[in-house]
Each structure stands twice: as structure tokens, then as C-alpha cells.
């Protein structure tokens, strides 16, 4: 029987109090954004934010708990923008949103950083110490190598393929330093918004597999902003080393996604982007549950190992109260299905 | 189809205008708030303070007087109050329109947030949004007052849409409300309305939605009312020549920031509305010299003849230090009057405006 897992890929909105304290401590300008060597006062604020994120997830009853990525000023570009071999350029648009991040210009070898591992370690400690955490386990979040390379500017490595491979090696090194985790989410929105050129699909899937191979955890390759192209979808199922491909059932044309799974099969597990990470309207758990059953019924398979119930994007787009409501909706939907 | 800018432009020409040529000078809208006004905005939120809502209104009135005068002093042909009463361009209107709800700030970038509202039911017109503001500014000003209004496309797409099957439908409902507001403003005497649509720059493929929204906004509005559209920080080639079909009198662009690289876009096919050209940068904290601004104005003459050229800063000036903002306006007006004189004397050849 398919196990239903309520989870999110992270990147939560800061609580309102932290929006204020951190903007006072850090400032509003480009030069004030996180560099990865923040001082003690700022570290303390983020520690509190992390604890609140873990509590939010346990309160909601999610099956996987993420660190929440409160420090990721540059969204999924964060692992590069805090890296020593990266210079941050201008502020550039984050996908098709009214959001911006610093352009990471990679100017030297991407050696080991450990920034994300430290965060995850702290989240793991919080989870281990928390009451009522018995049913929840730790999930890690990283950008996928294709999207991270897409969001960055390469001023050091050879061509695009070299750069994707280098970013993948870097991310694999980071994963190797992670504490034990049950699931690894690799966020790959660029696979939809700016897919690899015809014939270059395997470069992207090889890069993803490099990162996926660095962990024993279940790997979810989460896509966003609509359906994947069919050829790329087929490559991802076969070659990316993903236990689950994450599919956006909110944005774009759902029928295209159904067509992909019917035509090309699916990974052993699936992640379904079911609640809208970019709209304050909170979905009813019953509706979410129905969508899960509907989608599973479209797929010509006996069943999946797991179906992850997730939002279709990161949740930082939302006001804090609605982000919490979305966590609740996901956990409640998984309950409905049990 | 373009409206009839010839029918409304002359009313903004001052009686004592010194030159034959007349390039209409204006601003996009927002202006740096005096520090004390920001303090006053905070103070009214403080429960321990005796400073109350009526004190804040007085402070807003004072600030509007001050900034309107500052615009007049700079010599502008048409003025605004610097949007002293407005907090943010979506929030201000969402606060006044039934159907919107606020849940809290969301991230734009870094620690910059915006109180992005949610549309939770059909939008409806409640009380006037800007009529009081316009009447006040009109009273204190000796020059015609322009009224900037955030456009329905931006009001729709920079909100969460919980209530409408598509945001496009929300935009059209909002456009009907903007039309109602414009009618009230016109009744109160307004003759110069500017619709601000910065959201169009991020999704230029939606230009037809903005066009349909504009049709609704200008429905029943006489041709003696000048309707401008301001769009900034985008790739204009993606909405040109489509904007030639918009029912507007004037299209206001930000091009100084990009050093006029996009000017050729507007030369073919022929530009139909009047062109309102940004000639000073809204995001550099140095005042451009009169000479430099004159060169910028000449760029506009490549697109339209003098009688169809309006001159303004690239965008709202609110992020600049106040003395810099003032300096930019003052030099801009000086540059315009000098260019007009040079057109009159033939020193500038309008058929070959870059030639010295
Ligand atoms: Zn603007």
C-alpha cells in the first residue's frame, strides 16, 4: 500500500517578529544580505526562527520536518551566494515572481562549504529534543544542480555542462556532510522554466544523479511552475537517481503531467505539489486528499512506495499565518487518506 | 485606438510660457517624504503617544502643501503632492477597495517586504480613493494637478487572488472601479490622470489585458481629460507597437536609466500617443547637469515632434534624498525651457534632433 507522507521542501517565510528584528540587525540594502559569517546577535535570531519553524511543523503534524531555510535571503541560490568562491552581482528576478536575489558569480573552485550542513545539524538537534516528534523525521533541502547552475553566472568553469557538473560535485560534497536525514528535497524549478536544450537532457540528469548518489536518504526532485516537457520527464524518471519526482499539480496544465506519467511511467515514489505556495487561499484537506487519489488513479501502476503531499512551490511567498495554514492543510490531508 | 492628446494638451501651457515651443513638464508621482512625516506615521501607531489620527491628518496636509509648493518652485507645468498620504502603491488602494484583506508582509527581496493583500471576494467601490487628496492639492496649487492611480493590472496581479476564477477577470472588475474613481476625479476638476502599471513590465505578454482594462477605465471620459500610462523597468519592444492601440493620450517611459538604448523601438512604426520621456534617473543620487538633461530631451525628439513631447523623471523619486530629488526637477525644467528656446531659434533641428 502506498504510504502518504506530508512534507514540504522548506524555504518558509520568516515570522513577522523576525522580519523586523533581522532587518534592524542587518539592514535593507544589497550589501546587508547574508554572507554566511553573520555575527552572534544575528545567529541567535536565526536559532529562534529555526526553533519556531520546527515547532510549526510538529504542531501541524507533518511527517517530515525541514530546517525551514530562514537564512536563505537569496532563496535557492543561497548555497552559492554564501560561498567564498562566489561574488554576488546585481539583484535579479527570481523566476517569474516579484522577488529578487543576488546573482551569484562563480569565480573560483566550488570547494566544500558546510553552511547547509550546519543548519541541518541544528534542526536535527531541535527535532531530537522535541516532544511529540516520534512520528516525524528530518528532511534536507537543497537546490538541484540544474537550477542552481541556471540561477548563477559561471565565470570560472568551462562550458554549461562543465558548470552543471561542478555545481553537482559541490552539492554532493555538501550532502555528504549532512547529518542523518530521511529525505532529501532537491528543488529544480528551472527544469520547467528554462529546460535543457534538446540533447542536453542527460547532462542535467547526470548532475542530479551525482547529488542523489551522495545520500542514502529518499531523494525527491521537486519541480515547479507547471508540467515538465515530455522528453525531459522521461529522462528524469530513468536517469536522475530520484526516488520521487515532484510534480506541480497547481500551476500550468495538469493534463500534461498526467500525460507524462501515463506515457512514460513514474518513479517508485511520487511527490505531488497539491497546495498553492503562491496563493493565500487555503485548500480544504478533503480536496487535497481527493486530488491525491485522483492523480494516483491516473497512473498505470500497482501503487507507489510513497506519495509525498507537498506545496507546489516554496512557501516564503505567503504571509506567515497562511504558511502555517498550508502546513496544517497538508498534514490534515494525509490524515484523511489514512 | 489612441485618444486625442491635441484636445487636452494646451490647457497645461502656462499663460506666461516664455517660448513658442512647449514641452509639457511633469513628474511621475512619488517624492521623498520629509523625515518628520515618517516619524509622525510611526507615532500615531504608538498607544502611549498623544499624537492621534487628526494630528496625522494635519501632518499629511502640511506635507502635501510643502511638496506641492516644492514642485511649483521647481517650475513644473503640472504638479502632484508627492503621494505624501500613500504608504505603498498597491496597499493604499487595496485598503480602500472592498474585497481586499491583509494577512501580513511578504518578502520581495532580502529584508524588503510588502503587505501583499488578498482578494477574498468580489471587489467593490466603497468611498472615493483620491478625490479629497486631489481637492486639497488643487486648492493649494497654482498649477494644474496630475493624479497618479495604480492601474488595475498591477492592483490585480500584485495581490493574491482567492476569489476570481482568473486574475484577468479580477483586473477587469478593478478597471471598472478605476473608471468610477476617474469619473469622480473629473467631476472634482481633475484634467490629468496617470495610470501606473509597473506589473506590465514583468509580464509584457499580458499587454492585451492591460489594453482591455484601459478601455474600461476611459469609458465615458471626455477628451479634454488627459490620460497617461506609466510603465517602467522593462523591455518595451515586447509591448510596442501594441501600445499604439491603447486608448491613452500619453505613454510615460523610463529610458534614462538605460541610456536611451530602447529609443529606436519607438521610431518604427510611428509613435501615436504623446511621449512622456524620462530624462533624469530615479535611482542615482546625483543631480544630472542641465547640459546632460538637454541631450536626453533631444532623444525624445527622435520619436515625436515637440508638440507631442512631455518631459518627466524616469519614475517616482521617493527613494532619493530630498535635495537630490528637488535638484533633478529644477535642472529638468531649466533644460526643457532651454531646449524650447533652441527649437524656436532653429538651433535644434527637430527633424535631426541629435545634430548640433
Ligand atoms: Zn515607475
XYZ file of C-alpha atoms and ligand atoms in Angstrom:
695
model
C 0.000 0.000 0.000
C 1.157 3.471 -0.817
C 2.417 5.384 2.163
C 1.269 9.020 2.232
C 3.813 11.487 3.556
C 3.005 15.119 4.368
C 6.114 17.173 3.739
C 7.442 20.428 2.342
C 10.640 21.373 0.578
C 11.127 24.266 3.039
C 12.010 27.930 2.433
C 9.467 29.308 4.854
C 8.545 32.949 5.421
C 10.222 34.488 8.455
C 7.867 35.059 11.374
C 6.809 38.738 11.457
C 8.859 39.478 14.578
C 11.972 38.162 12.840
C 11.281 40.208 9.724
C 11.615 43.250 11.980
C 14.497 42.226 14.230
C 16.581 40.912 11.359
C 16.004 43.890 9.118
C 17.093 46.118 12.002
C 20.176 43.998 12.676
C 21.119 43.511 9.031
C 19.712 46.450 7.043
C 17.780 46.707 3.804
C 20.441 47.092 1.157
C 22.055 44.619 -1.178
C 25.295 44.672 0.832
C 23.395 43.817 4.006
C 22.228 40.399 2.859
C 23.574 37.268 4.459
C 27.199 36.401 3.726
C 27.390 33.211 5.781
C 29.633 34.629 8.532
C 26.978 36.537 10.430
C 27.653 37.716 13.975
C 26.299 36.292 17.178
C 23.252 38.553 17.516
C 22.050 37.531 14.065
C 22.858 33.855 14.670
C 20.685 33.958 17.798
C 17.747 35.356 15.862
C 18.013 32.625 13.267
C 18.261 29.993 16.005
C 14.923 31.207 17.323
C 13.438 31.270 13.851
C 14.572 27.683 13.257
C 13.042 26.527 16.529
C 9.769 28.181 15.585
C 9.809 26.515 12.159
C 10.356 23.087 13.716
C 7.508 23.723 16.164
C 5.230 24.879 13.346
C 5.795 21.626 11.505
C 5.335 19.439 14.558
C 2.212 21.362 15.562
C 0.788 20.810 12.107
C 1.701 17.132 12.212
C 3.927 16.898 9.157
C 5.736 13.602 8.594
C 8.947 15.300 7.528
C 10.492 18.271 9.242
C 12.796 20.658 7.403
C 15.076 23.353 8.739
C 12.899 26.000 7.105
C 15.752 27.943 5.474
C 15.071 31.238 7.236
C 18.638 32.322 6.438
C 18.239 31.886 2.704
C 17.978 35.553 1.740
C 18.630 34.571 -1.881
C 16.158 31.700 -1.893
C 17.545 28.553 -3.506
C 20.636 30.420 -4.731
C 21.748 30.592 -1.077
C 24.344 27.787 -1.094
C 26.262 29.771 -3.714
C 25.692 33.336 -2.523
C 27.349 32.500 0.836
C 30.226 30.619 -0.812
C 33.768 32.013 -0.674
C 34.361 31.378 -4.369
C 31.332 33.406 -5.359
C 30.974 37.150 -5.794
C 27.454 38.481 -5.643
C 26.435 40.689 -8.556
C 23.258 42.695 -9.094
C 19.773 41.947 -7.867
C 17.979 39.776 -10.419
C 14.445 38.463 -10.767
C 13.661 35.116 -9.143
C 11.786 33.130 -11.777
C 8.575 34.848 -12.872
C 7.941 36.365 -9.452
C 8.065 39.810 -7.934
C 11.058 38.536 -5.933
C 14.750 39.142 -6.381
C 18.052 37.547 -5.389
C 21.707 38.387 -5.767
C 23.256 36.983 -8.917
C 25.944 34.530 -7.751
C 29.024 34.906 -9.954
C 31.184 31.841 -9.546
C 34.793 32.981 -9.862
C 36.795 30.134 -8.322
C 36.638 26.421 -7.458
C 33.475 25.446 -5.623
C 35.075 23.616 -2.734
C 33.360 22.382 0.405
C 31.330 24.909 2.405
C 29.334 23.117 5.125
C 26.913 26.023 5.525
C 23.760 23.996 4.899
C 25.039 21.025 6.917
C 25.423 23.256 9.994
C 21.830 24.432 9.697
C 20.546 20.921 9.251
C 22.551 19.723 12.240
C 20.836 22.384 14.356
C 17.404 21.417 13.040
C 18.137 17.750 13.752
C 19.051 18.597 17.349
C 15.815 20.534 17.796
C 13.826 17.650 16.393
C 15.591 15.106 18.622
C 14.787 17.182 21.690
C 11.200 17.983 20.771
C 8.177 16.425 22.426
C 5.867 14.521 20.145
C 8.434 14.275 17.396
C 8.383 10.495 17.334
C 6.483 10.268 14.063
C 8.400 12.941 12.245
C 11.804 12.643 10.689
C 14.314 15.080 9.313
C 14.306 16.181 5.680
C 17.073 18.138 3.995
C 16.628 20.843 1.375
C 18.981 21.870 -1.399
C 18.640 23.421 -4.813
C 19.075 20.864 -7.564
C 22.275 21.337 -9.556
C 20.480 22.226 -12.781
C 18.528 25.087 -11.220
C 21.429 26.313 -9.128
C 23.649 26.475 -12.205
C 20.813 28.166 -14.102
C 20.426 30.856 -11.416
C 24.176 31.516 -11.244
C 26.703 33.115 -13.566
C 29.680 30.978 -14.496
C 32.926 32.945 -14.646
C 35.284 30.108 -13.808
C 34.405 26.723 -15.254
C 34.317 25.767 -18.934
C 31.007 25.370 -20.728
C 27.497 24.910 -19.379
C 27.919 21.151 -18.987
C 31.171 21.596 -17.034
C 29.473 24.121 -14.817
C 26.476 21.881 -14.077
C 28.848 19.041 -13.235
C 30.909 21.287 -10.951
C 27.814 22.564 -9.149
C 26.648 18.946 -8.766
C 30.002 17.884 -7.275
C 29.817 20.812 -4.882
C 26.272 19.918 -3.764
C 27.219 16.244 -3.404
C 30.060 17.299 -1.091
C 27.620 19.312 0.995
C 25.187 16.379 1.218
C 27.992 14.086 2.348
C 28.431 16.312 5.404
C 24.718 16.272 6.313
C 23.610 14.556 9.495
C 21.261 11.581 9.092
C 18.162 12.551 7.170
C 15.202 10.572 5.915
C 14.522 12.585 2.776
C 16.440 14.987 0.575
C 14.474 17.545 -1.426
C 16.266 18.895 -4.476
C 14.421 21.939 -5.796
C 14.526 22.120 -9.574
C 12.141 24.816 -10.846
C 14.434 25.632 -13.773
C 13.697 22.225 -15.331
C 10.284 23.675 -16.221
C 11.030 27.369 -16.702
C 14.280 27.033 -18.645
C 14.653 23.368 -19.621
C 17.872 21.906 -21.007
C 18.274 22.121 -24.767
C 17.288 19.176 -26.919
C 20.020 16.576 -26.498
C 21.393 18.114 -23.290
C 18.873 16.379 -21.010
C 21.350 13.765 -19.823
C 23.821 16.420 -18.719
C 21.148 17.710 -16.368
C 20.023 14.296 -15.146
C 23.631 13.162 -14.626
C 24.210 16.222 -12.480
C 21.115 15.453 -10.409
C 22.186 11.809 -10.055
C 25.582 12.948 -8.765
C 23.861 14.719 -5.874
C 21.295 11.964 -5.316
C 24.057 9.371 -5.068
C 25.641 11.246 -2.173
C 22.890 10.248 0.257
C 21.159 7.069 1.403
C 18.002 9.051 2.016
C 14.992 9.114 -0.280
C 15.606 11.780 -2.887
C 12.732 13.929 -4.137
C 13.444 16.025 -7.226
C 10.845 18.750 -6.858
C 9.748 20.703 -9.942
C 7.541 23.786 -10.015
C 5.657 26.209 -12.286
C 3.820 23.682 -14.434
C 4.405 20.466 -16.335
C 7.753 19.115 -17.466
C 8.439 18.653 -21.156
C 7.756 15.026 -22.077
C 11.225 14.119 -23.276
C 12.855 15.667 -20.232
C 10.316 13.951 -17.999
C 11.268 10.560 -19.440
C 14.960 11.278 -18.897
C 14.317 12.320 -15.304
C 12.386 9.154 -14.478
C 15.108 6.937 -15.885
C 18.341 8.721 -15.135
C 18.156 11.227 -12.284
C 18.529 8.725 -9.449
C 15.396 10.164 -7.832
C 13.146 8.051 -5.627
C 10.381 10.537 -6.327
C 9.857 13.143 -8.964
C 7.919 16.116 -7.600
C 5.170 17.330 -9.937
C 3.330 20.645 -9.784
C -0.428 19.988 -9.907
C -1.387 23.603 -9.212
C 0.277 25.720 -11.894
C 0.062 25.105 -15.610
C -1.798 22.335 -17.347
C -2.375 19.291 -15.122
C -3.323 17.177 -18.144
C 0.222 17.468 -19.485
C 1.547 15.996 -16.255
C -0.999 13.178 -16.363
C 0.005 12.505 -19.955
C 3.671 12.308 -18.933
C 3.092 9.678 -16.242
C 0.734 7.667 -18.416
C 3.101 7.687 -21.341
C 6.473 7.364 -19.642
C 5.721 5.789 -16.263
C 6.855 7.216 -12.970
C 9.458 6.987 -10.261
C 8.831 4.457 -7.461
C 7.519 7.227 -5.277
C 5.839 10.491 -6.255
C 5.720 13.957 -4.785
C 2.624 15.942 -5.673
C 2.550 19.714 -5.487
C -1.017 19.999 -4.212
C -1.351 23.172 -2.201
C -0.628 26.502 -3.820
C 2.515 28.026 -2.353
C 1.739 31.334 -4.044
C -1.859 31.911 -3.045
C -3.309 32.689 0.378
C -6.428 30.651 -0.343
C -6.075 27.633 1.950
C -7.116 24.314 0.433
C -9.541 22.015 2.247
C -7.821 18.784 3.400
C -10.584 16.737 1.727
C -9.956 18.471 -1.577
C -6.229 17.828 -1.304
C -6.888 14.185 -0.442
C -9.197 13.808 -3.442
C -6.535 15.219 -5.716
C -4.052 12.662 -4.429
C -6.404 9.768 -5.095
C -7.393 11.176 -8.456
C -3.793 11.532 -9.569
C -2.757 8.113 -8.286
C -5.670 6.605 -10.207
C -4.436 8.143 -13.452
C -1.168 6.311 -13.259
C -0.822 2.815 -14.665
C 0.991 1.303 -11.679
C 0.038 -1.048 -8.885
C 0.945 1.579 -6.367
C 3.817 3.667 -5.210
C 6.168 3.236 -2.328
C 5.291 6.698 -1.151
C 3.259 9.675 -2.217
C 4.582 12.924 -0.772
C 1.900 15.548 -0.260
C 3.659 18.889 -0.775
C 3.109 22.508 -1.771
C 3.855 23.237 -5.431
C 6.496 25.849 -4.584
C 8.421 27.127 -1.599
C 6.169 28.784 0.986
C 8.069 32.052 1.547
C 5.719 33.804 -0.894
C 2.982 33.711 1.733
C 2.251 35.770 4.838
C 3.222 33.859 7.992
C -0.329 32.964 9.082
C -1.146 31.446 5.684
C 2.094 29.478 5.532
C 1.095 27.789 8.805
C -2.396 27.138 7.480
C -0.872 25.428 4.431
C 1.235 23.140 6.658
C -1.921 22.207 8.517
C -3.789 21.514 5.288
C -1.084 19.125 4.083
C -0.894 17.217 7.344
C -4.680 17.030 7.613
C -4.962 15.757 4.046
C -2.542 12.927 4.820
C -4.737 12.107 7.845
C -7.827 11.991 5.657
C -6.104 9.465 3.400
C -5.011 7.180 6.242
C -7.067 53.484 -30.567
C -5.135 56.405 -29.173
C -7.232 59.202 -27.635
C -6.876 62.775 -28.762
C -3.918 64.365 -26.941
C -4.167 67.518 -29.065
C -7.555 68.158 -27.499
C -6.238 68.453 -23.945
C -2.559 69.420 -24.020
C -2.918 73.196 -24.334
C -4.730 73.640 -21.038
C -1.442 72.825 -19.273
C 0.506 75.536 -21.083
C 1.076 78.361 -18.595
C -0.173 81.809 -19.714
C 3.270 83.274 -19.225
C 5.078 80.472 -21.030
C 8.274 82.057 -22.413
C 8.697 80.086 -25.657
C 6.689 79.193 -28.744
C 7.621 75.566 -28.382
C 6.010 73.906 -25.385
C 7.307 70.676 -23.895
C 4.966 69.770 -21.056
C 6.886 69.185 -17.818
C 5.575 66.829 -15.165
C 6.641 64.163 -12.658
C 5.654 60.513 -12.275
C 4.297 60.966 -8.769
C 6.048 59.865 -5.604
C 8.507 62.144 -3.800
C 10.747 61.614 -0.740
C 8.739 62.072 2.433
C 10.154 64.547 4.943
C 11.693 62.592 7.816
C 9.255 64.140 10.280
C 6.346 62.713 8.325
C 7.734 59.181 8.663
C 8.113 59.839 12.385
C 4.517 61.052 12.513
C 3.334 57.904 10.698
C 5.047 55.824 13.390
C 3.938 57.983 16.285
C 0.257 57.569 15.527
C 0.706 53.780 15.926
C 2.209 54.225 19.386
C -0.504 53.679 22.031
C 1.497 55.683 24.590
C 1.579 58.755 22.403
C -0.950 61.583 22.430
C -0.417 62.045 18.709
C -3.679 60.898 17.137
C -5.302 60.402 13.752
C -6.338 64.031 13.393
C -2.788 65.149 14.178
C -1.572 62.805 11.472
C -4.050 64.264 9.019
C -2.720 67.703 9.791
C 0.815 66.421 9.243
C -0.197 64.920 5.900
C -1.852 68.191 4.878
C 1.279 70.100 5.806
C 3.487 67.699 3.892
C 1.255 67.908 0.813
C 1.360 71.720 0.904
C 5.102 71.643 1.230
C 5.790 69.173 -1.539
C 3.250 70.664 -3.936
C 4.988 74.028 -3.434
C 8.346 72.353 -3.956
C 7.116 71.097 -7.321
C 5.865 74.572 -8.239
C 9.129 76.142 -7.151
C 10.986 73.770 -9.451
C 8.923 75.315 -12.260
C 6.891 72.265 -13.313
C 3.870 72.898 -15.568
C 1.838 70.237 -13.763
C 2.355 69.156 -10.186
C 1.464 66.389 -7.726
C 1.538 66.201 -3.929
C 4.340 63.634 -3.970
C 1.913 60.935 -2.762
C 2.531 62.043 0.824
C -0.643 60.319 2.018
C 0.114 56.999 0.379
C 2.118 54.223 2.033
C 2.614 51.842 -0.870
C 1.174 51.817 -4.365
C -0.956 48.674 -4.020
C -1.656 48.779 -0.288
C -3.108 52.301 -0.384
C -5.794 51.337 -2.883
C -6.408 47.830 -1.527
C -7.184 49.495 1.795
C -9.967 51.492 0.139
C -11.498 48.816 -2.083
C -13.986 46.312 -0.671
C -12.945 42.737 -1.292
C -9.302 43.017 -0.235
C -7.888 41.646 3.012
C -4.410 41.938 4.531
C -2.651 38.985 6.140
C 0.802 40.380 6.718
C 4.013 41.247 4.940
C 5.641 39.046 2.304
C 9.217 39.117 1.096
C 10.214 40.982 -2.033
C 13.971 40.636 -1.590
C 16.314 40.488 1.363
C 14.569 42.217 4.223
C 12.325 44.267 1.990
C 8.696 43.348 2.438
C 5.364 44.355 1.037
C 1.943 43.986 2.629
C 0.593 41.961 -0.267
C -3.189 41.854 0.068
C -5.541 39.022 -0.824
C -8.705 39.469 -2.854
C -11.194 37.360 -0.927
C -14.455 38.369 -2.578
C -15.723 40.389 -5.496
C -14.176 43.842 -5.426
C -16.499 46.803 -4.969
C -16.331 50.575 -4.800
C -16.832 51.933 -1.313
C -15.683 55.507 -0.657
C -13.706 57.739 -3.035
C -9.995 56.973 -3.057
C -8.361 60.176 -4.180
C -10.975 62.895 -4.503
C -10.142 64.533 -1.143
C -6.450 64.340 -1.909
C -7.000 65.932 -5.306
C -9.221 68.704 -3.984
C -6.724 69.589 -1.291
C -3.762 69.695 -3.672
C -5.751 71.608 -6.248
C -6.622 74.196 -3.627
C -3.055 74.819 -2.557
C -1.576 74.707 -6.040
C -1.441 77.392 -8.695
C -0.626 74.856 -11.378
C -2.770 72.036 -12.766
C -2.565 68.894 -10.648
C -1.892 65.460 -12.088
C -3.379 62.420 -10.329
C -1.420 59.145 -10.429
C -3.505 55.992 -9.850
C -2.153 52.457 -9.571
C -3.621 50.591 -12.526
C -5.966 47.614 -12.303
C -3.461 45.183 -13.794
C -0.963 45.949 -11.030
C -3.695 46.036 -8.359
C -4.782 42.584 -9.543
C -1.513 40.827 -10.206
C 0.335 42.177 -7.162
C -2.294 40.658 -4.880
C -3.228 37.077 -4.035
C -6.342 36.142 -5.962
C -8.559 33.934 -3.809
C -11.893 34.903 -5.269
C -11.800 35.096 -9.052
C -11.539 32.150 -11.464
C -8.795 34.108 -13.235
C -6.836 37.195 -12.285
C -7.741 38.638 -15.681
C -11.392 38.795 -14.598
C -10.336 40.480 -11.359
C -8.397 43.067 -13.388
C -11.484 43.955 -15.443
C -13.617 44.391 -12.332
C -10.911 46.619 -10.868
C -10.779 48.593 -14.114
C -14.483 49.371 -13.724
C -13.761 50.701 -10.236
C -10.895 52.831 -11.530
C -13.299 54.200 -14.136
C -15.706 55.157 -11.364
C -12.895 56.907 -9.500
C -11.702 58.749 -12.604
C -15.263 59.965 -13.208
C -15.389 61.344 -9.667
C -11.996 62.983 -10.044
C -13.058 64.592 -13.309
C -16.199 65.851 -11.624
C -13.975 67.384 -8.947
C -11.998 69.136 -11.671
C -9.109 66.784 -12.473
C -7.872 67.004 -16.068
C -4.706 64.907 -15.948
C -4.802 61.276 -14.819
C -1.882 58.873 -14.923
C -2.402 55.121 -14.691
C 0.668 53.339 -13.258
C 1.207 49.765 -14.415
C 4.662 48.602 -13.292
C 3.435 44.997 -13.237
C 3.112 45.031 -17.024
C 6.901 45.288 -17.287
C 7.299 41.891 -15.605
C 4.694 40.133 -17.779
C 4.614 42.001 -21.106
C 2.781 39.102 -22.767
C -0.311 40.368 -20.938
C -0.432 43.643 -22.888
C -3.884 42.806 -24.264
C -5.295 42.538 -20.734
C -3.945 45.997 -19.936
C -5.436 47.291 -23.198
C -8.885 45.939 -22.344
C -8.598 47.351 -18.807
C -7.749 50.792 -20.224
C -10.812 50.681 -22.488
C -12.908 50.261 -19.372
C -11.067 52.986 -17.464
C -11.597 55.659 -20.143
C -15.164 54.705 -20.941
C -17.232 57.908 -20.852
C -14.235 60.133 -20.056
C -14.215 63.291 -22.215
C -11.303 64.072 -24.445
C -10.437 67.216 -22.509
C -9.159 64.863 -19.800
C -5.585 63.731 -20.401
C -4.988 60.047 -19.683
C -1.385 58.915 -19.310
C 0.034 55.444 -18.790
C 3.320 54.880 -16.954
C 5.255 51.617 -17.371
C 8.827 51.331 -16.144
C 11.825 48.991 -15.974
C 11.003 46.573 -18.734
C 11.678 45.617 -22.311
C 9.435 47.999 -24.252
C 9.893 46.105 -27.506
C 7.596 43.480 -26.042
C 4.692 45.926 -25.714
C 5.406 48.103 -28.747
C 3.707 48.805 -31.161
C 0.752 47.289 -29.257
C 0.546 50.361 -27.001
C -0.344 52.411 -30.094
C -3.761 50.753 -29.826
C -4.246 51.728 -26.185
C -6.899 54.393 -25.504
C -4.449 56.825 -23.897
C -3.190 60.331 -24.605
C 0.310 59.809 -23.359
C 2.711 56.962 -22.706
C 5.266 57.621 -19.967
C 8.535 55.692 -20.125
C 11.697 55.214 -18.086
C 14.631 55.359 -20.514
C 17.295 57.499 -18.871
C 18.322 54.546 -16.673
C 19.066 52.533 -19.829
C 20.772 55.446 -21.612
C 18.086 55.522 -24.325
C 19.121 52.203 -25.830
C 15.429 51.441 -26.364
C 14.567 54.670 -28.222
C 14.749 53.054 -31.696
C 11.982 50.662 -30.607
C 9.534 53.580 -30.671
C 10.509 55.001 -34.069
C 9.006 52.270 -36.217
C 6.073 52.215 -36.678
C 5.252 55.824 -35.863
C 4.554 56.554 -32.189
C 0.902 57.553 -31.821
C 0.197 58.873 -28.323
C 2.236 61.740 -26.878
C 5.540 60.561 -25.448
C 6.334 61.339 -21.817
C 10.060 60.764 -21.631
C 12.084 60.088 -18.501
C 15.107 62.407 -18.653
C 16.563 62.021 -15.154
C 17.358 58.746 -13.399
C 15.178 57.968 -10.364
C 17.791 55.697 -8.781
C 21.068 57.605 -8.960
C 21.766 60.043 -6.147
C 23.482 62.650 -8.356
C 21.720 65.539 -9.995
C 22.241 65.410 -13.747
C 23.576 68.615 -15.292
C 21.309 70.824 -17.398
C 23.506 70.038 -20.405
C 23.173 66.277 -19.899
C 19.403 66.547 -19.495
C 19.132 68.601 -22.695
C 20.843 65.774 -24.569
C 18.320 63.355 -23.069
C 15.376 65.513 -24.144
C 16.689 65.508 -27.715
C 16.387 61.702 -27.656
C 12.634 62.153 -27.281
C 12.534 64.349 -30.386
C 13.694 61.331 -32.368
C 10.319 59.751 -31.570
C 7.807 62.623 -31.560
C 7.736 66.307 -32.561
C 7.954 68.921 -29.757
C 4.182 69.383 -29.624
C 3.855 65.707 -28.637
C 6.727 65.556 -26.142
C 6.226 65.592 -22.377
C 9.221 65.530 -20.067
C 9.434 63.865 -16.662
C 11.801 61.893 -14.432
C 12.124 58.147 -15.167
C 9.896 57.107 -12.286
C 8.776 58.240 -8.822
C 11.586 59.981 -6.944
C 10.697 58.757 -3.469
C 13.855 56.701 -2.887
C 16.198 59.667 -3.393
C 17.450 62.143 -0.812
C 15.053 65.067 -0.926
C 17.550 67.714 -2.031
C 18.647 65.463 -4.889
C 15.049 64.909 -5.951
C 14.464 68.663 -5.963
C 17.694 69.325 -7.850
C 16.683 66.868 -10.552
C 13.310 68.533 -11.074
C 14.802 72.019 -11.112
C 17.508 71.125 -13.656
C 14.958 69.245 -15.707
C 12.740 72.313 -16.051
C 15.710 74.563 -16.852
C 16.840 72.118 -19.524
C 13.360 71.942 -21.043
C 12.999 75.715 -21.286
C 16.439 75.958 -22.922
C 15.598 73.232 -25.419
C 12.329 75.017 -26.263
C 14.228 78.253 -26.935
C 16.679 76.381 -29.136
C 13.812 74.838 -31.077
C 12.304 78.308 -31.544
C 15.597 79.722 -32.786
C 16.274 76.754 -35.047
C 19.426 75.801 -33.136
C 17.828 72.398 -32.682
C 16.610 70.862 -35.910
C 13.563 68.817 -34.897
C 13.983 66.615 -37.962
C 17.527 65.774 -36.911
C 17.469 66.439 -33.184
C 20.826 64.894 -32.267
C 22.671 67.066 -34.806
C 24.452 70.101 -33.342
Zn 7.845 53.800 -12.488
